[in-house]
PDB file of C-alpha atoms and ligand atoms in Angstrom:
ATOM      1  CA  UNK A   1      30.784 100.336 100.588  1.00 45.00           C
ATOM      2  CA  UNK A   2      31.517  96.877  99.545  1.00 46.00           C
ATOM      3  CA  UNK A   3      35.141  95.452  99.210  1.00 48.00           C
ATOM      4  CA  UNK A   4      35.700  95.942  95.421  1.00 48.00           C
ATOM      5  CA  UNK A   5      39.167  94.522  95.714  1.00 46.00           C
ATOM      6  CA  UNK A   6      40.030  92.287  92.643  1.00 42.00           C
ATOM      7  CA  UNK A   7      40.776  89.172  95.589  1.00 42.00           C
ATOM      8  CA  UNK A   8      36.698  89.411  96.054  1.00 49.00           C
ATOM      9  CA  UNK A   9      35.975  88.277  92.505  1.00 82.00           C
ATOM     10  CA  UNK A  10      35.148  89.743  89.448  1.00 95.00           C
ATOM     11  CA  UNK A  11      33.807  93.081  89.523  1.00 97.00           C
ATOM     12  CA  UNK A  12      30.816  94.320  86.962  1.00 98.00           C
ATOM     13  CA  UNK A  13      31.312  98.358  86.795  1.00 98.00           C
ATOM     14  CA  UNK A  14      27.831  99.863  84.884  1.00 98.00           C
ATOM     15  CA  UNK A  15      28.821 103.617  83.951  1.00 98.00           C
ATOM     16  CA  UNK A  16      25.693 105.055  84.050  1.00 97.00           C
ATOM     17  CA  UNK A  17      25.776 107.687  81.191  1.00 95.00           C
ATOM     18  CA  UNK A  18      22.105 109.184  80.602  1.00 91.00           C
ATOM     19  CA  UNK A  19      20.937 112.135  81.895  1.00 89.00           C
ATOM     20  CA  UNK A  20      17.894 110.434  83.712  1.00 91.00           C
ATOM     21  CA  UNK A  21      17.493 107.083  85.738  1.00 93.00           C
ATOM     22  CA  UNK A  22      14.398 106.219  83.672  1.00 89.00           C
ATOM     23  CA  UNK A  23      12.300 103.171  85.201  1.00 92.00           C
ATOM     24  CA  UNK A  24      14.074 100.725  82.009  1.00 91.00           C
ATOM     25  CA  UNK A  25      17.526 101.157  83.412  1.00 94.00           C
ATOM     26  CA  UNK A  26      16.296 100.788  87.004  1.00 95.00           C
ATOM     27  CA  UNK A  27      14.761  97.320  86.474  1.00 95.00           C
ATOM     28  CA  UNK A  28      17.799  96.659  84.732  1.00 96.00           C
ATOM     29  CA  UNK A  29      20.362  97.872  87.486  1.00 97.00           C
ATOM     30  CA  UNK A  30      18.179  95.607  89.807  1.00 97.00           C
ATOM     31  CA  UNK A  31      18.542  92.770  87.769  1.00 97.00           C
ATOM     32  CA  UNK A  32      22.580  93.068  87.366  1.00 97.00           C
ATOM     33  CA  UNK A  33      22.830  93.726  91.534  1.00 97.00           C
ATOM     34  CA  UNK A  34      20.819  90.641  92.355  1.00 97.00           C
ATOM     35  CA  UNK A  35      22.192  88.246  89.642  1.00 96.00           C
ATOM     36  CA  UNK A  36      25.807  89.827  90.695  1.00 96.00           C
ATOM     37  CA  UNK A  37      24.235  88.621  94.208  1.00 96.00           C
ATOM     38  CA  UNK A  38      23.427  85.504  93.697  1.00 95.00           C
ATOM     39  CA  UNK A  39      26.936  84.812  91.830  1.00 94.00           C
ATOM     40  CA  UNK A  40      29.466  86.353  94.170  1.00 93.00           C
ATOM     41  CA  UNK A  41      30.327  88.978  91.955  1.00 95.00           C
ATOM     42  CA  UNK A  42      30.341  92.564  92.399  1.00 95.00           C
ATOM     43  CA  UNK A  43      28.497  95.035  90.961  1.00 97.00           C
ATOM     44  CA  UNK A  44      28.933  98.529  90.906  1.00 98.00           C
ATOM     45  CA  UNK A  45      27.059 101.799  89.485  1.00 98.00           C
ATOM     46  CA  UNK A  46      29.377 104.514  88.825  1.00 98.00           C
ATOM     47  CA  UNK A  47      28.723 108.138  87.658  1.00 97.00           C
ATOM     48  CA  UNK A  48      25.514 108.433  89.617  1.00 97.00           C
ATOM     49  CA  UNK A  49      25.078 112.036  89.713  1.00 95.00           C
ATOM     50  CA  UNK A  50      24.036 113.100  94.013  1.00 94.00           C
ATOM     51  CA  UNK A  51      20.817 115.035  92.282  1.00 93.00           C
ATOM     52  CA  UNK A  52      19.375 111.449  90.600  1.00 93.00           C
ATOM     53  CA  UNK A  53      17.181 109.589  92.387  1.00 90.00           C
ATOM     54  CA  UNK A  54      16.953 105.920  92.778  1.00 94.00           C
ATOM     55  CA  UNK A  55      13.504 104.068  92.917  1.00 93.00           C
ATOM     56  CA  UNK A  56      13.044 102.700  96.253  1.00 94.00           C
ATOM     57  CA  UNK A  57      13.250  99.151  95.017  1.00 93.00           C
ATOM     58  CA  UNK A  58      16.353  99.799  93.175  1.00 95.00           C
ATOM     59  CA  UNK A  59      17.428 100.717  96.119  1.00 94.00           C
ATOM     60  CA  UNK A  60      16.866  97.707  98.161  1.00 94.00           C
ATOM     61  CA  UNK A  61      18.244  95.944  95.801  1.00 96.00           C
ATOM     62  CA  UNK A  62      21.036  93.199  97.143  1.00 95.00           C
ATOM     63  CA  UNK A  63      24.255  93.769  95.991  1.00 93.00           C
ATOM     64  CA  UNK A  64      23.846  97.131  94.540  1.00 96.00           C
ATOM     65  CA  UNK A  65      26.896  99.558  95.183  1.00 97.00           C
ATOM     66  CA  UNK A  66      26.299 103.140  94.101  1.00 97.00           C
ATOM     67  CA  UNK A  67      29.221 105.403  93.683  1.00 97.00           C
ATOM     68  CA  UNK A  68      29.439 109.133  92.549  1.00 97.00           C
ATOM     69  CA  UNK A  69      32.677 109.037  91.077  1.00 97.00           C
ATOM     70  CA  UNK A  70      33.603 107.563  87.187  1.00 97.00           C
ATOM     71  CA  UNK A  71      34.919 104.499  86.689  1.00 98.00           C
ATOM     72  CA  UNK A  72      38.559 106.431  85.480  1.00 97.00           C
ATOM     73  CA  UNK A  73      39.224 107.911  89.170  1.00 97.00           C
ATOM     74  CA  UNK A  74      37.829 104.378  91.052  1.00 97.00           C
ATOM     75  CA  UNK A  75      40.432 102.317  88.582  1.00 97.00           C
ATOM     76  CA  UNK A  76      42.993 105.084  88.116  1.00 96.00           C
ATOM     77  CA  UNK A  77      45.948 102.265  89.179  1.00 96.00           C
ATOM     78  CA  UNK A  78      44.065  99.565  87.783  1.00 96.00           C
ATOM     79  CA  UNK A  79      43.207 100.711  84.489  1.00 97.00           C
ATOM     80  CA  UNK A  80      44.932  97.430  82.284  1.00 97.00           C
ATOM     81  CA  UNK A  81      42.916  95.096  84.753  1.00 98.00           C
ATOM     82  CA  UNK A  82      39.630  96.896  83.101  1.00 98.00           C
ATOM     83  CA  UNK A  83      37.488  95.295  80.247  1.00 98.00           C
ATOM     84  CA  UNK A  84      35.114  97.397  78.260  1.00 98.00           C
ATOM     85  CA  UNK A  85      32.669  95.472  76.752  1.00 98.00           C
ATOM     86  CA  UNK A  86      32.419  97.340  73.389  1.00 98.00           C
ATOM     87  CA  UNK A  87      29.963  95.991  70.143  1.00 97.00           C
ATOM     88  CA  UNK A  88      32.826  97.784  68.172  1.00 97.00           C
ATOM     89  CA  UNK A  89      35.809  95.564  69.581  1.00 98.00           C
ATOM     90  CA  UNK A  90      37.723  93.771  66.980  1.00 98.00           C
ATOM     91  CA  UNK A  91      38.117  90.398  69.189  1.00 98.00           C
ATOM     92  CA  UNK A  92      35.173  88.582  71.485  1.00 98.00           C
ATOM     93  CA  UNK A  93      35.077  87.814  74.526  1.00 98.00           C
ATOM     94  CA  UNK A  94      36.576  84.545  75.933  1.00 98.00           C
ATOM     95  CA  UNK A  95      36.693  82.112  79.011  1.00 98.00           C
ATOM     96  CA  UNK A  96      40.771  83.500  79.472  1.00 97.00           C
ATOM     97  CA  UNK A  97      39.650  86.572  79.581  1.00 98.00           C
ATOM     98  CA  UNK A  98      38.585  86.045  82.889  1.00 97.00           C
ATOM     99  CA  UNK A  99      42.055  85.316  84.260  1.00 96.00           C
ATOM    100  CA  UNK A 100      43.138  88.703  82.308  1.00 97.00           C
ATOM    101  CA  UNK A 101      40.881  91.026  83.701  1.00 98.00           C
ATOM    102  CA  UNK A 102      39.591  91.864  87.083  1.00 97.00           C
ATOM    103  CA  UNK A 103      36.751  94.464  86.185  1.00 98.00           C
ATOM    104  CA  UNK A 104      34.439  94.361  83.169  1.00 98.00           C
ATOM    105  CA  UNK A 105      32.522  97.816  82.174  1.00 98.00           C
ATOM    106  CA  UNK A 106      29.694  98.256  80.128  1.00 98.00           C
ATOM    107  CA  UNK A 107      28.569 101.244  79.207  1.00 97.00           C
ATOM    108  CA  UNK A 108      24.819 102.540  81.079  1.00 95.00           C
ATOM    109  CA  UNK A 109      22.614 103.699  77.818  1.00 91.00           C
ATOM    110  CA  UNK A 110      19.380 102.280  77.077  1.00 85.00           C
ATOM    111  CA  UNK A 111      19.748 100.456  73.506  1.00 79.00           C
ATOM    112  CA  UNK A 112      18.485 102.159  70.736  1.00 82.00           C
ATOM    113  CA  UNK A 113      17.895 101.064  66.779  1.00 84.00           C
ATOM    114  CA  UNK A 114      19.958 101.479  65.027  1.00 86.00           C
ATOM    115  CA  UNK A 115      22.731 101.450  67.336  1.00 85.00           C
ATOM    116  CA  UNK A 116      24.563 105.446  68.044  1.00 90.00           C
ATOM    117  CA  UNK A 117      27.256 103.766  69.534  1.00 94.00           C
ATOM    118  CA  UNK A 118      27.265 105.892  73.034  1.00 93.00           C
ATOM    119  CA  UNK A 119      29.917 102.986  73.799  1.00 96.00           C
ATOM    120  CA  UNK A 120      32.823 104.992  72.258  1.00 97.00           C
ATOM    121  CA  UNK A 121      32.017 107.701  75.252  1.00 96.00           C
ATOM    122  CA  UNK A 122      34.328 105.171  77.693  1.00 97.00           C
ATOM    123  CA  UNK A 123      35.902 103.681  74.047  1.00 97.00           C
ATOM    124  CA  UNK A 124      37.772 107.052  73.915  1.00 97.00           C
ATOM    125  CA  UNK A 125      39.633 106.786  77.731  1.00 96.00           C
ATOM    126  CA  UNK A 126      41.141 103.989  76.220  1.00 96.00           C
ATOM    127  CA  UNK A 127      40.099 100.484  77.569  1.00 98.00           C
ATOM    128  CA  UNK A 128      41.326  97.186  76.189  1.00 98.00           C
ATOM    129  CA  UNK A 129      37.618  96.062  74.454  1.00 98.00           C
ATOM    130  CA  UNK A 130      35.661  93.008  74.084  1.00 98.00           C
ATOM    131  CA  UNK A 131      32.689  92.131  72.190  1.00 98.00           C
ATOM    132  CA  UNK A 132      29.956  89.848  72.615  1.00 98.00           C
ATOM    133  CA  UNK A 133      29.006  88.513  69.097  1.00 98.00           C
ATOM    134  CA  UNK A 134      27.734  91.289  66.824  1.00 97.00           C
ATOM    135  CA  UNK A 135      24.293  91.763  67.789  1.00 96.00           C
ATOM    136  CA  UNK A 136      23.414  94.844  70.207  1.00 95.00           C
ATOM    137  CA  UNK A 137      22.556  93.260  73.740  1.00 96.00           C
ATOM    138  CA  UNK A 138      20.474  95.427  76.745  1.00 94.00           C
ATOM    139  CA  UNK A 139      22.773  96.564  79.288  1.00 96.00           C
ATOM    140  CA  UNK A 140      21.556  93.548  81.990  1.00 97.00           C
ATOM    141  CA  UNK A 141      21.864  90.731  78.981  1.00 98.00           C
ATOM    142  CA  UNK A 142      25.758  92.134  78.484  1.00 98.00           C
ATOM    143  CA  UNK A 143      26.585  91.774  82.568  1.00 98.00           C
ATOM    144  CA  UNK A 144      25.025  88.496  82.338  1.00 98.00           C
ATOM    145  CA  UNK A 145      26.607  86.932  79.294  1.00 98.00           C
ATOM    146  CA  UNK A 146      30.153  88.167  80.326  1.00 98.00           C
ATOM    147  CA  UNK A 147      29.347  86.386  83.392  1.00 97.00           C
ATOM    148  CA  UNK A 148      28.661  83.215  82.110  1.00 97.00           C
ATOM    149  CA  UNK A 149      32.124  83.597  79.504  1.00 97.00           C
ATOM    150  CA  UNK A 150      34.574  84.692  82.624  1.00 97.00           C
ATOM    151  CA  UNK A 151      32.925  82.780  85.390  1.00 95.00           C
ATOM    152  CA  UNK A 152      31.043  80.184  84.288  1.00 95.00           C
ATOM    153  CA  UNK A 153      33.657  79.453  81.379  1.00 96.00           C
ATOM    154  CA  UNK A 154      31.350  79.263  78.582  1.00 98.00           C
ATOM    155  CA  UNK A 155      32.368  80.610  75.242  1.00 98.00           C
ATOM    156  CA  UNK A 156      30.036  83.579  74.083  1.00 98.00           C
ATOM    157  CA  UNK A 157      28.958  81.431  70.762  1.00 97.00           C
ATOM    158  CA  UNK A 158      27.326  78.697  73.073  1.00 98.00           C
ATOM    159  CA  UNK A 159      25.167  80.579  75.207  1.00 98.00           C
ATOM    160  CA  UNK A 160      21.493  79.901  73.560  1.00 98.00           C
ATOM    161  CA  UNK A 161      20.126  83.316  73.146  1.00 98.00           C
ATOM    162  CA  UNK A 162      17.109  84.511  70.857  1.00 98.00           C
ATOM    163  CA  UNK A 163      17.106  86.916  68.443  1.00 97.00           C
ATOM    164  CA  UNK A 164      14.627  90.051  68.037  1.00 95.00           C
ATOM    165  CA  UNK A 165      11.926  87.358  69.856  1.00 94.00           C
ATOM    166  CA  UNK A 166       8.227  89.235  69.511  1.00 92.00           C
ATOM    167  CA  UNK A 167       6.711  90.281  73.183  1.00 88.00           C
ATOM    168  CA  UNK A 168       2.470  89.687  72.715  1.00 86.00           C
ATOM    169  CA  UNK A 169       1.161  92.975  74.430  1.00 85.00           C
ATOM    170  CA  UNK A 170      -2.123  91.670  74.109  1.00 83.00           C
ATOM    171  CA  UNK A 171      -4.934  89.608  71.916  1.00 84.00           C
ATOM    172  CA  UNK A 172      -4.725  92.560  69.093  1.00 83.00           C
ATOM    173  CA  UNK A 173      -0.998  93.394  69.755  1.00 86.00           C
ATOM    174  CA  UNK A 174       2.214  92.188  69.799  1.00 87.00           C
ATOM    175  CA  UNK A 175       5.587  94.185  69.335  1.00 87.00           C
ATOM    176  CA  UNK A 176       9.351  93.160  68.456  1.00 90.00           C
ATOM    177  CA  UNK A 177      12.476  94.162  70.805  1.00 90.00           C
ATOM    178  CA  UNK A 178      15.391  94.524  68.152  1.00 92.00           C
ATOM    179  CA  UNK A 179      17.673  93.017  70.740  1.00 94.00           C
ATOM    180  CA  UNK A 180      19.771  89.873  71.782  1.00 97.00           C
ATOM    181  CA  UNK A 181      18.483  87.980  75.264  1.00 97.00           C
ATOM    182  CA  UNK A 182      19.610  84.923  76.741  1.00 98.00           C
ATOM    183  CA  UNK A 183      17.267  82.399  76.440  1.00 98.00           C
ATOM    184  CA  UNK A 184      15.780  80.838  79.189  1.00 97.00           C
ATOM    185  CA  UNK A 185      15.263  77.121  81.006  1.00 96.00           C
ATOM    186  CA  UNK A 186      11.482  77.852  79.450  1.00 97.00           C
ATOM    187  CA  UNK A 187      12.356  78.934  76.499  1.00 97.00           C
ATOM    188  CA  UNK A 188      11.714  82.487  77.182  1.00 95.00           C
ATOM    189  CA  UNK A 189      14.381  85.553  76.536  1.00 96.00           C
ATOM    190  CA  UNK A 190      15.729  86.504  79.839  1.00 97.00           C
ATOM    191  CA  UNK A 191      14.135  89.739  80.468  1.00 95.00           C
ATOM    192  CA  UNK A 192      14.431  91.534  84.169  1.00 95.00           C
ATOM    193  CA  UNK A 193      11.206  91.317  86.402  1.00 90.00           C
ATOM    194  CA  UNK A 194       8.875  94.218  85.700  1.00 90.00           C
ATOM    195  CA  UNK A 195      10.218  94.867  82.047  1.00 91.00           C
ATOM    196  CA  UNK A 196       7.367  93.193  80.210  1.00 88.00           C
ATOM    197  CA  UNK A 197       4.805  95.786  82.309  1.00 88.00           C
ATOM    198  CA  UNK A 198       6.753  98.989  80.966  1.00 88.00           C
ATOM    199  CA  UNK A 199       6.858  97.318  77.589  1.00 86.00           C
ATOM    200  CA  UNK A 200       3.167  97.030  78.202  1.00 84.00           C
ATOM    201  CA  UNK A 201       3.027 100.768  79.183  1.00 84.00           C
ATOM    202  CA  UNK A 202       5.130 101.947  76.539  1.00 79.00           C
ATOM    203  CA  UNK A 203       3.903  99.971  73.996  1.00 76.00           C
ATOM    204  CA  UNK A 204       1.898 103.317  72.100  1.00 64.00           C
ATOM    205  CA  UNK A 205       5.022 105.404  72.171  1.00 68.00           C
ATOM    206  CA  UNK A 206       6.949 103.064  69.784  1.00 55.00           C
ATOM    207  CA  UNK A 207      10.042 100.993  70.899  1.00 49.00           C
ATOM    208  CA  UNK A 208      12.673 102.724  68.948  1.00 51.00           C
ATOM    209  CA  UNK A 209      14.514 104.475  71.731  1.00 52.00           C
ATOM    210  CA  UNK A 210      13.518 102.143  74.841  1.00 49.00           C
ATOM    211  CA  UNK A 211      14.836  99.015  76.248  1.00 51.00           C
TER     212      UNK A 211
HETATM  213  C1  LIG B 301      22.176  98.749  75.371  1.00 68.29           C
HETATM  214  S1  LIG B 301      23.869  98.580  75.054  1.00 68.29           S
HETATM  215  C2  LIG B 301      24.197 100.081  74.229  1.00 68.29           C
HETATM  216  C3  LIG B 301      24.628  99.876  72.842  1.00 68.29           C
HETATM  217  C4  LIG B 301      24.381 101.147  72.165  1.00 68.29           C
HETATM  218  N1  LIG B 301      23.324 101.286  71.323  1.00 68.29           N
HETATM  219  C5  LIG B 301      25.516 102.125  72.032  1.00 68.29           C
HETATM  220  O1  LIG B 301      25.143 103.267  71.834  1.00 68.29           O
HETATM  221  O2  LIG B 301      26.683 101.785  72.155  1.00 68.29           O
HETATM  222  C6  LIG B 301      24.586  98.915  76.649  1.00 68.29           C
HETATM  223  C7  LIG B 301      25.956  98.334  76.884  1.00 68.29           C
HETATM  224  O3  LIG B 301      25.915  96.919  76.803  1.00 68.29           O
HETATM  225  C8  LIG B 301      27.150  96.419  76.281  1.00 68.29           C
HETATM  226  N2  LIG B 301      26.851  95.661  75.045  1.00 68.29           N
HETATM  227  C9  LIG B 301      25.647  95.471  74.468  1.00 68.29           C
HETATM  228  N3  LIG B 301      25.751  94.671  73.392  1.00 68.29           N
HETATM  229  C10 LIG B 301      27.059  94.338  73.274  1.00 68.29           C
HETATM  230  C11 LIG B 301      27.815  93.535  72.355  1.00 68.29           C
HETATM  231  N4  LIG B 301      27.249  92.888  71.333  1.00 68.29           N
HETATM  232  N5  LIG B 301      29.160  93.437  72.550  1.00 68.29           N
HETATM  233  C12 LIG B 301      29.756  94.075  73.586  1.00 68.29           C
HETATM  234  N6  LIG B 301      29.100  94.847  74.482  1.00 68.29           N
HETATM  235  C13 LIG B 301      27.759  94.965  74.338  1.00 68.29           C
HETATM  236  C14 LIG B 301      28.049  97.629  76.051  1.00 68.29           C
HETATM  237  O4  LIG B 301      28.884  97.811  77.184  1.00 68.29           O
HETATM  238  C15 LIG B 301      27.040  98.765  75.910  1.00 68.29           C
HETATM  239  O5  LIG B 301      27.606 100.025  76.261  1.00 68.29           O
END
């Protein structure tokens, strides 16, 4: 187990709170470990049930900390140091909010449209909440924009994102992700590797409930 001690650095808690690991949130998870990596940051998935079971690549994946128990017993003495990044928070997030807050949580649900606002599941223990603008973000694009407001110090209205951006499946087809993504040094939405292939795969079944 990794030292999740706030002296390490900021710590990025993912509560995982579906029933399933389905392959979306497992390319995500990888994503947020390796980025969390690459940054010095921790990352942590909590509430992963002993029966789930997680892809081999997930878990290879650098920087990934698994952990059993929910995010209220690992923080039960640090619970004011905790951040819940909520789409329902009356205030956004800032820069200063990194020198307030030692963990940021986010909740583990793939998105849906419209929103059913699974967030008020950790809402309800009673975390101090943040929101990142008011357009509903994938779990991975969340951890990585709260990154760039409380470590790199950039406030959430600067980041260049893109809206809804269409995702061409093929010469006939093409299909919209009702999301917000971080756009890219090419222009691209920042999308973790492998996502565009399940898009691919999923793109009969409708989009409505994946991300
Ligand atoms: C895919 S979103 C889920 C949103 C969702 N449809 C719900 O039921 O709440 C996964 C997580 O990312 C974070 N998130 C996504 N968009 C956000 C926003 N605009 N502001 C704050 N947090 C956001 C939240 O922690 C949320 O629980």
């Amino acid at each position: 187990m990794a030292d999740l001690s706030p002296q390490s650095g900021k710590t990025f808690v993912v509560e995982h709170l579906d029933p399933e690991l389905e392959e979306w949130s497992s390319c995500e998870y990888y994503t947020i470990a390796s980025e969390c990596h690459a940054t010095g940051a921790q990352f942590l998935l909590s509430s992963v049930s002993p029966t789930l079971k997680l892809s081999e690549k997930l878990q290879r994946a650098k920087g990934l900390n698994v952990e059993t128990r929910s995010v209220e017993d690992i923080y039960a003495d640090k619970k004011d140091k905790v951040c819940l990044l909520d789409p329902a928070a009356s205030k956004d997030l800032n820069p200063q909010d990194g020198d307030m807050f030692d963990i940021f949580l986010f909740g583990g649900i793939l998105g849906d449209d419209p929103p059913r606002d699974r967030t008020s599941e950790l809402r309800k223990k009673g975390y101090e909440g943040r929101r990142l603008g008011p357009v509903q973000m994938s779990t991975d694009t969340a951890v990585r924009v709260t990154r760039m407001v409380v470590q790199d110090r950039i406030p959430v209205e600067k980041i260049p994102y893109i809206d809804s951006p269409e995702l061409i499946i093929n010469k006939n087809e093409s299909t919209e992700m009702p999301y917000r993504y971080v756009k890219g040094n090419d222009g691209q939405p920042i999308m973790p590797e492998g996502m565009m292939d399940l898009i691919i795969k999923d793109s009969e079944k409708g989009l409505g409930d994946l991300l």
